[in-house]
XYZ file of C-alpha atoms in Angstrom:
589
model
C 45.472 -19.197 76.381
C 45.569 -15.577 75.331
C 44.316 -16.504 71.868
C 41.535 -18.640 73.328
C 40.491 -15.807 75.641
C 40.616 -13.257 72.843
C 38.329 -15.147 70.464
C 35.201 -15.187 72.689
C 35.625 -11.495 73.473
C 35.927 -10.703 69.786
C 32.838 -12.762 68.987
C 30.838 -11.004 71.717
C 31.875 -7.629 70.338
C 30.793 -8.687 66.853
C 27.439 -9.888 68.181
C 26.880 -6.637 70.047
C 27.731 -4.572 66.942
C 25.432 -6.732 64.814
C 22.586 -6.375 67.320
C 23.082 -2.618 67.487
C 23.073 -2.303 63.684
C 19.978 -4.437 63.330
C 18.206 -2.453 66.022
C 19.266 0.829 64.411
C 18.072 -0.345 60.970
C 14.725 -1.408 62.391
C 14.265 1.897 64.184
C 15.271 3.773 61.051
C 12.883 1.667 58.995
C 10.111 2.313 61.497
C 10.711 6.064 61.482
C 10.929 6.223 57.691
C 7.742 6.977 55.824
C 6.365 4.076 53.753
C 6.754 4.236 49.976
C 4.100 2.962 47.568
C 5.535 2.173 44.141
C 3.607 3.648 41.246
C 1.456 5.925 43.440
C 3.227 9.183 44.173
C 0.152 10.905 45.616
C -0.337 8.155 48.176
C 3.370 8.180 49.061
C 3.328 11.952 49.557
C 0.231 11.786 51.736
C 1.748 8.951 53.775
C 4.901 11.007 54.328
C 2.884 13.988 55.614
C 0.811 11.750 57.875
C 3.886 9.923 59.151
C 5.607 13.214 60.045
C 2.445 14.494 61.690
C 2.112 11.329 63.758
C 5.683 11.553 65.039
C 5.303 15.291 65.666
C 2.075 14.726 67.587
C 3.729 11.895 69.479
C 6.625 14.155 70.455
C 4.237 16.970 71.348
C 2.254 14.660 73.609
C 5.434 13.645 75.406
C 6.426 17.308 75.909
C 2.897 18.040 77.059
C 3.147 15.213 79.594
C 6.350 16.741 80.974
C 4.782 20.208 81.098
C 1.689 18.819 82.827
C 3.777 17.083 85.483
C 5.654 20.292 86.119
C 2.734 22.724 86.165
C -0.537 20.952 86.877
C -1.841 20.407 90.416
C -3.832 17.304 89.453
C -2.155 15.879 86.363
C -3.259 12.263 86.532
C -6.423 12.536 84.460
C -4.625 14.533 81.778
C -1.687 12.122 81.816
C -4.052 9.201 81.326
C -5.616 10.963 78.382
C -2.189 11.734 76.895
C -1.177 8.078 77.226
C -4.335 7.126 75.346
C -3.432 9.653 72.654
C 0.100 8.260 72.343
C -1.198 4.709 72.052
C -3.575 5.851 69.328
C -0.734 7.602 67.493
C 1.467 4.499 67.608
C -1.455 2.430 66.305
C -1.815 4.910 63.474
C 1.884 4.446 62.569
C 1.348 0.687 62.384
C -1.721 0.961 60.139
C 0.024 3.574 58.016
C 2.738 1.057 57.117
C 0.049 -1.393 56.118
C -1.214 0.987 53.458
C -4.244 2.423 55.270
C -3.161 5.979 54.488
C -6.534 7.689 54.037
C -8.050 6.135 57.153
C -5.012 6.960 59.289
C -4.906 10.566 57.992
C -8.551 11.187 58.859
C -8.122 9.508 62.255
C -4.978 11.545 63.118
C -6.595 14.907 62.373
C -9.716 13.953 64.281
C -7.687 12.607 67.217
C -5.641 15.821 67.469
C -8.803 17.907 67.352
C -10.438 15.716 70.017
C -7.335 15.999 72.209
C -7.334 19.779 71.953
C -11.087 19.923 72.534
C -10.978 17.712 75.633
C -8.045 19.624 77.123
C -9.839 22.910 76.449
C -12.880 21.608 78.309
C -10.702 20.356 81.171
C -9.228 23.845 81.570
C -12.821 25.118 81.922
C -12.002 28.670 80.854
C -11.452 30.701 77.724
C -7.963 31.579 78.944
C -6.820 28.265 77.802
C -3.535 27.534 75.965
C -5.143 24.852 73.765
C -7.686 26.955 71.873
C -5.137 28.621 69.516
C -4.068 25.116 68.433
C -7.411 24.707 66.692
C -6.146 26.935 63.885
C -3.323 24.492 63.270
C -5.803 21.601 63.172
C -7.952 23.430 60.631
C -4.878 24.122 58.503
C -3.711 20.497 58.756
C -7.186 19.224 57.825
C -7.139 21.296 54.671
C -3.576 20.210 53.892
C -3.923 16.490 54.604
C -7.560 15.774 53.766
C -8.996 18.586 51.705
C -10.831 21.896 51.700
C -14.117 20.322 52.740
C -12.452 18.815 55.831
C -10.996 22.243 56.687
C -14.479 23.789 56.546
C -15.888 21.025 58.750
C -13.171 21.415 61.392
C -13.506 25.196 61.276
C -17.189 24.815 62.036
C -16.512 22.328 64.845
C -13.784 24.570 66.290
C -16.188 27.520 66.279
C -18.728 25.463 68.173
C -16.018 24.388 70.635
C -14.935 27.987 71.270
C -18.554 28.992 71.780
C -19.085 26.089 74.141
C -15.966 27.038 76.098
C -17.215 30.627 76.400
C -20.566 29.418 77.729
C -18.891 27.100 80.216
C -16.584 29.868 81.390
C -19.346 32.513 81.515
C -21.923 30.517 83.413
C -19.507 28.335 85.398
C -21.226 25.195 84.103
C -18.156 23.003 84.669
C -15.521 23.508 87.302
C -11.980 23.605 85.894
C -10.338 20.201 86.210
C -6.883 21.409 85.158
C -6.007 24.295 87.421
C -2.871 26.363 87.126
C -1.601 29.719 88.337
C -0.212 32.488 86.154
C 3.466 31.421 86.131
C 2.559 27.830 85.407
C 0.054 28.970 82.844
C 2.794 30.935 81.136
C 4.954 27.810 81.015
C 2.085 25.795 79.541
C 1.326 28.532 77.069
C 4.978 28.668 76.048
C 5.027 24.904 75.497
C 1.809 25.103 73.492
C 3.135 27.978 71.392
C 6.382 26.119 70.897
C 4.400 23.101 69.641
C 2.241 25.366 67.500
C 5.349 26.898 66.005
C 6.651 23.427 65.231
C 3.354 22.472 63.590
C 3.329 25.724 61.625
C 6.895 25.129 60.442
C 5.958 21.566 59.557
C 2.827 22.739 57.762
C 4.812 25.403 55.901
C 7.304 22.779 54.894
C 4.529 20.597 53.569
C 2.956 23.612 51.895
C 6.231 24.442 50.154
C 6.563 20.846 49.085
C 3.009 20.929 47.808
C 3.691 24.184 46.000
C 6.889 22.737 44.524
C 5.029 19.614 43.528
C 2.261 21.727 42.048
C 4.840 23.757 40.141
C 6.531 20.571 39.059
C 3.146 19.158 38.082
C 2.429 22.398 36.235
C 5.762 22.160 34.460
C 5.127 18.507 33.646
C 1.632 19.438 32.491
C 3.031 22.193 30.294
C 5.647 19.776 28.996
C 2.892 17.243 28.475
C 0.797 19.829 26.659
C 3.826 20.720 24.563
C 4.413 17.052 23.836
C 0.748 16.711 23.001
C 0.981 19.648 20.643
C 4.095 18.191 19.078
C 2.453 14.780 18.908
C -0.674 16.352 17.439
C 1.411 18.205 14.863
C 3.322 15.006 14.101
C 0.101 13.015 13.778
C -1.447 15.680 11.567
C 1.667 15.713 9.424
C 1.652 11.914 9.314
C -2.024 11.848 8.371
C -1.433 14.456 5.678
C 1.557 12.519 4.366
C -0.396 9.245 4.396
C -3.293 11.003 2.699
C -0.970 12.367 0.040
C 0.580 8.951 -0.459
C -2.866 7.339 -0.646
C -4.054 9.921 -3.159
C -0.836 9.448 -5.133
C -1.257 5.664 -5.038
C -4.890 5.917 -6.159
C -3.844 8.305 -8.912
C -1.205 5.848 -10.106
C -3.698 2.968 -10.013
C -6.241 4.998 -11.978
C -3.539 5.875 -14.487
C -2.592 2.187 -14.744
C -6.240 1.299 -15.423
C -6.529 4.005 -18.104
C -3.275 2.889 -19.711
C -4.571 -0.688 -19.725
C -7.758 0.484 -21.468
C -5.710 2.394 -24.007
C -3.579 -0.674 -24.615
C -6.563 -2.848 -25.574
C -8.596 -0.167 -27.360
C -6.713 -0.495 -30.660
C -4.562 -2.910 -32.589
C -2.619 -0.144 -34.301
C 0.792 -0.196 -32.613
C 1.774 3.429 -33.273
C -1.608 4.780 -32.245
C -1.516 2.723 -29.048
C 1.999 3.908 -28.098
C 1.086 7.576 -28.732
C -2.027 7.267 -26.540
C -0.144 5.529 -23.719
C 2.680 8.099 -23.626
C 0.213 10.990 -23.560
C -1.952 9.297 -20.905
C 0.964 8.690 -18.517
C 2.159 12.298 -18.632
C -1.362 13.728 -18.439
C -2.570 11.569 -15.540
C 0.637 11.614 -13.453
C 1.870 15.083 -14.343
C 5.298 14.127 -15.683
C 7.380 16.438 -17.839
C 8.115 13.856 -20.526
C 7.236 10.247 -21.304
C 8.983 8.418 -24.108
C 8.547 4.833 -25.346
C 11.466 3.045 -27.003
C 11.380 -0.260 -28.902
C 14.439 -2.386 -29.659
C 15.105 -3.081 -33.345
C 15.265 -6.589 -34.825
C 19.070 -6.781 -34.610
C 18.880 -5.640 -30.961
C 21.452 -2.937 -31.557
C 19.373 0.208 -31.115
C 16.519 1.368 -28.911
C 14.426 3.611 -31.172
C 12.014 6.192 -29.759
C 8.539 5.415 -31.118
C 6.235 7.689 -29.070
C 6.540 10.748 -26.819
C 4.211 12.991 -24.835
C 6.255 16.203 -24.914
C 6.943 18.489 -27.841
C 10.661 17.983 -27.333
C 10.183 14.232 -27.498
C 8.223 14.524 -30.739
C 11.075 16.560 -32.219
C 13.444 13.774 -31.196
C 11.229 11.239 -33.007
C 11.300 13.444 -36.098
C 15.111 13.255 -36.156
C 14.987 9.457 -35.631
C 16.313 9.540 -32.064
C 17.871 6.225 -31.017
C 20.254 4.976 -28.323
C 22.717 2.101 -28.528
C 21.645 -0.875 -26.423
C 23.992 -1.339 -23.463
C 26.169 1.619 -24.445
C 24.286 4.893 -24.397
C 22.122 6.551 -21.772
C 19.748 5.092 -19.212
C 17.564 3.629 -21.959
C 20.534 1.752 -23.376
C 21.453 0.575 -19.878
C 17.940 -0.661 -19.052
C 17.344 -2.367 -22.418
C 20.607 -4.221 -21.852
C 20.114 -5.572 -18.289
C 16.308 -5.504 -18.041
C 16.163 -3.743 -14.660
C 14.626 -0.335 -13.830
C 16.951 2.563 -13.104
C 16.190 5.806 -11.227
C 18.155 9.050 -11.291
C 16.828 11.462 -8.674
C 19.184 14.218 -9.853
C 20.635 14.016 -13.354
C 23.433 16.417 -12.442
C 24.874 13.697 -10.203
C 24.500 10.814 -12.696
C 26.851 10.395 -15.617
C 24.730 7.706 -17.297
C 21.940 10.165 -18.112
C 21.932 11.107 -21.791
C 21.352 14.849 -22.144
C 18.843 15.816 -24.855
C 18.715 19.489 -25.936
C 14.980 19.089 -26.650
C 14.350 18.389 -22.936
C 16.255 21.134 -21.064
C 14.140 21.145 -17.872
C 14.730 17.521 -16.906
C 15.980 17.024 -13.309
C 14.950 13.434 -12.498
C 14.633 10.381 -14.750
C 13.097 6.925 -14.401
C 13.587 4.234 -17.051
C 11.602 0.986 -16.936
C 12.158 -2.102 -19.131
C 9.465 -3.532 -21.387
C 9.765 -7.296 -21.075
C 7.690 -10.228 -22.330
C 8.622 -13.816 -21.545
C 12.046 -12.691 -20.250
C 12.737 -10.925 -23.546
C 13.457 -7.185 -23.521
C 11.514 -5.444 -26.292
C 12.000 -1.817 -25.240
C 11.800 0.714 -22.414
C 9.682 3.555 -21.010
C 11.604 6.696 -20.174
C 9.862 9.103 -17.736
C 11.375 12.485 -16.889
C 10.329 15.194 -14.419
C 11.360 18.753 -13.648
C 11.693 18.156 -9.870
C 14.584 16.270 -8.258
C 13.695 13.258 -6.070
C 10.422 12.921 -7.970
C 10.210 9.110 -7.849
C 9.631 6.928 -4.773
C 10.108 3.178 -4.486
C 6.343 2.755 -4.566
C 6.168 4.818 -7.760
C 8.754 2.556 -9.366
C 6.800 -0.583 -8.372
C 3.470 0.736 -9.719
C 5.019 2.083 -12.920
C 6.865 -1.190 -13.504
C 3.539 -3.036 -13.301
C 2.202 -0.538 -15.831
C 5.253 -1.139 -18.031
C 4.622 -4.899 -17.937
C 1.061 -4.301 -19.163
C 2.353 -2.071 -21.940
C 4.939 -4.669 -22.984
C 2.240 -7.340 -23.156
C 0.012 -5.030 -25.212
C 2.894 -4.250 -27.583
C 3.631 -7.932 -28.042
C -0.039 -8.766 -28.644
C -0.368 -5.927 -31.134
C 2.713 -7.129 -32.987
C 1.334 -10.660 -33.093
C -1.984 -9.324 -34.336
C -0.285 -7.303 -37.070
C 1.779 -10.333 -38.051
C -1.340 -12.472 -38.152
C -3.054 -9.829 -40.255
C -0.129 -9.794 -42.668
C -0.154 -13.589 -42.894
C -3.908 -13.565 -43.456
C -3.616 -10.923 -46.147
C -0.867 -12.938 -47.827
C -2.989 -16.080 -47.688
C -5.965 -14.164 -49.076
C -3.807 -12.700 -51.810
C -2.422 -16.078 -52.811
C -5.811 -17.697 -52.648
C -7.301 -14.773 -54.578
C -4.739 -15.256 -57.324
C -5.440 -18.978 -57.360
C -9.185 -18.345 -57.400
C -8.824 -15.796 -60.198
C -6.800 -18.236 -62.296
C -9.278 -20.995 -61.565
C -12.197 -18.867 -62.809
C -10.185 -17.888 -65.878
C -9.574 -21.572 -66.614
C -13.224 -22.325 -66.008
C -14.274 -19.576 -68.413
C -11.770 -20.700 -71.058
C -13.082 -24.246 -70.800
C -16.556 -22.919 -71.698
C -17.929 -24.141 -68.402
C -19.714 -20.816 -67.731
C -22.890 -19.650 -69.434
C -25.088 -16.538 -69.292
C -28.858 -16.623 -68.877
C -31.643 -14.118 -69.435
C -35.184 -13.944 -68.125
C -37.594 -12.019 -70.316
C -41.256 -12.433 -71.156
C -41.639 -15.257 -68.678
C -38.969 -17.344 -70.397
C -35.417 -18.210 -69.259
C -33.017 -18.521 -72.167
C -29.296 -19.158 -72.530
C -27.361 -16.329 -74.115
C -24.735 -16.622 -76.758
C -21.402 -15.157 -75.611
C -21.122 -13.246 -78.870
C -24.498 -11.500 -78.391
C -25.236 -8.941 -75.640
C -28.871 -7.804 -75.967
C -29.771 -4.504 -74.369
C -32.257 -4.331 -71.511
C -34.881 -1.662 -71.865
C -36.268 0.318 -68.953
C -34.675 1.784 -65.832
C -31.618 -0.502 -65.559
C -29.320 -1.322 -62.634
C -26.184 -3.484 -62.751
C -24.922 -5.446 -59.715
C -21.488 -7.142 -59.994
C -21.030 -10.745 -58.932
C -17.837 -10.961 -56.850
C -15.892 -13.887 -55.451
C -13.143 -12.997 -52.974
C -12.757 -9.535 -54.475
C -12.774 -10.823 -58.066
C -15.643 -9.879 -60.403
C -16.750 -12.964 -62.331
C -19.979 -11.569 -63.732
C -22.821 -9.156 -63.243
C -26.572 -9.042 -62.839
C -28.537 -6.596 -64.977
C -32.093 -5.718 -64.005
C -34.540 -3.157 -65.263
C -37.966 -1.778 -64.420
C -40.389 -1.238 -67.284
C -41.372 2.172 -65.999
C -38.589 4.622 -66.794
C -39.691 6.876 -63.971
C -39.480 4.105 -61.368
C -36.494 4.522 -59.038
C -34.503 1.727 -57.419
C -34.657 2.212 -53.636
C -31.696 1.690 -51.280
C -33.383 -1.337 -49.736
C -33.781 -2.906 -53.176
C -30.126 -2.212 -54.024
C -29.002 -3.735 -50.691
C -31.209 -6.771 -51.325
C -29.790 -7.249 -54.807
C -26.222 -6.832 -53.485
C -26.859 -9.462 -50.812
C -28.301 -11.859 -53.389
C -25.318 -11.165 -55.638
C -22.908 -12.009 -52.812
C -24.815 -15.191 -52.097
C -24.710 -16.080 -55.783
C -20.947 -15.551 -55.895
C -20.418 -17.724 -52.829
C -22.619 -20.466 -54.279
C -20.805 -20.366 -57.627
C -17.407 -20.528 -55.905
C -18.535 -23.464 -53.801
C -19.791 -25.245 -56.914
C -16.490 -24.596 -58.658
C -14.563 -25.957 -55.713
C -16.827 -28.992 -55.640
C -16.247 -29.635 -59.327
C -12.484 -29.248 -58.838
C -12.548 -31.668 -55.971
C -14.564 -34.117 -58.033
C -12.092 -33.851 -60.917
C -9.216 -34.216 -58.500
C -10.830 -37.251 -56.951
C -11.392 -38.791 -60.378
C -7.787 -38.133 -61.332
C -6.528 -39.645 -58.138
C -8.767 -42.663 -58.685
C -7.385 -43.176 -62.214
C -3.842 -42.843 -60.931
C -4.577 -45.291 -58.148
C -6.162 -47.851 -60.464
C -3.406 -47.614 -63.070
C -0.690 -47.714 -60.435
C -2.205 -50.747 -58.768
C -1.941 -52.726 -62.012
C 1.664 -51.764 -62.545
C 2.858 -53.940 -59.691
C 0.812 -57.027 -60.565
C 3.672 -58.516 -62.615
C 7.402 -58.108 -63.025
C 7.385 -58.742 -66.826
C 8.267 -55.571 -68.717
C 6.072 -56.212 -71.780
C 3.115 -57.183 -69.635
C 3.505 -53.986 -67.598
C 3.539 -51.898 -70.784
C 0.542 -53.718 -72.210
C -1.534 -53.407 -69.024
C -0.650 -49.736 -68.643
C -1.759 -48.908 -72.198
C -5.018 -50.798 -71.766
C -5.848 -49.283 -68.351
C -5.065 -45.731 -69.451
C -7.248 -46.034 -72.563
C -10.160 -47.417 -70.577
C -9.847 -44.944 -67.718
C -9.589 -41.905 -69.986
C -12.002 -43.287 -72.611
C -9.531 -42.768 -75.439
C -9.857 -44.208 -78.976
C -6.101 -44.688 -79.320
C -3.056 -44.741 -77.052
C 0.584 -45.509 -77.866
C 3.463 -46.242 -75.520
C 6.633 -46.134 -77.576
C 9.945 -47.220 -76.053
C 13.259 -45.775 -77.419
C 16.910 -46.340 -76.449
C 18.475 -43.737 -74.201
C 20.898 -41.342 -75.905
C 24.630 -42.064 -75.646
C 27.249 -39.561 -74.539
C 28.387 -39.067 -78.126
C 24.891 -38.483 -79.393
C 24.316 -36.054 -76.536
C 27.449 -34.131 -77.463
C 26.403 -34.120 -81.113
C 23.005 -32.866 -80.236
C 24.535 -30.114 -78.133
C 26.854 -29.060 -80.943
C 24.017 -29.133 -83.439
C 21.891 -27.021 -81.104
C 24.780 -24.538 -80.641
C 25.216 -24.233 -84.405
C 21.523 -23.624 -84.841
C 21.587 -20.908 -82.190
C 24.678 -19.301 -83.757
C 23.056 -19.315 -87.165
């Protein structure tokens, strides 16, 4: 029973506590100023208006109490105060709905109207409400703005003037009447309320000043951040500009190097131009180009831009592939290598001819996955090479490697062509010698309107102003053309000499073509004879018949008067030995 009686009492207590807490939270929520996320100015203004509304509401309640205690006919004023309180509560409701600006304007105007109406009801200048107009003017400037303060100052001046007129000419009988003691009480209440409003206004003023100082500090911080951001952006722009200029400079250098690479087919001249162009365009201390030898044991320096590098070439500077220096390392693995500070890298090979080197970049020269050499670039500043520099320079190195390979192929082709021309020239020379020895060449002379064949043993002189033009075939002189003008004073002009030289070249080409044609004809005839004779060899399998047919066909084909095919027994081993001994005795004798 006790437990059953205790449980309902406990539940009632819990319900009462819950109701009290809920009611307290709602009251606290109602009294608390609304907060508007993301809009601090609106939140601050709402807080000022909310405090003003509650202060005015409390002041109206105190004024109601003072009116009941001091006024002889308080009912009209009480009714007006009730209206004011209802308006203030309505303002609190609209304030929580976000109508901050409207409620602020309405509150200031309502307070001013309340003071104005009460001043009129007193009907005299000795009125405790008139000093409150100063507070209204101050609040208008604080809550709305300076223009509102000017407007309310003007309206308050008009109200004071109107009150003076009413009091002076007794236009309106005082509705609120009070004696001196009661007036003192009312004045004390009004001054007490004014003091509260002044304290409240001062508080808001200090908050505004603090907020202004905070805003000033934030603005200064913002300006500082802007300055820092501006400096950072300027530095970034300058850095990007420098990088862009550097990139453009590298691209221009790559284009110039590419032009140098295709401007000549002389390998040494091309390498010298490329090394000088890289250092000149990009401002490097030294640029050296190495090529790997045929046995792939040494990387030999072939070109250099610096004086020290040229001295190294003079002493046949070379580095062992895969064993010595960055060049040896790169020509072994085929990957670029960068040393931003040579004092911290043991792979760097120190050269006394290049004492100012601080940073080094070595790039492989590769064609079709074959390493043919390396480019070694050195600078006097540490950390001189960026990743972008390495990428651009490697592209340049690939172009150089391709140019080197093409130049080598061209030189090899030139050597092969020269060898072919030499061999063919020797063959052609021998062919013309054979042609001359076979009396297949003749000399002719034109004189007196007659063309005559010259005897090889006779060489008649040509009278007049003579000129001799050689007849050449593939660099071999096979004859000459002699011409003369009857007038000894006549001079052969350059145009005439050029014309004669051209005709001589054409004559040599025609003669060589005719010789080749004759050779081909003879070769064709020989091949035909061989073919005809060979075809008859296989017509029978009888030995005597084969010999007989061969003798007959050879005689007919070669138009010979006689032909003999004599068969003899092969020598025996003994006869061979005897012949050898006989030959040895003859040689000894």
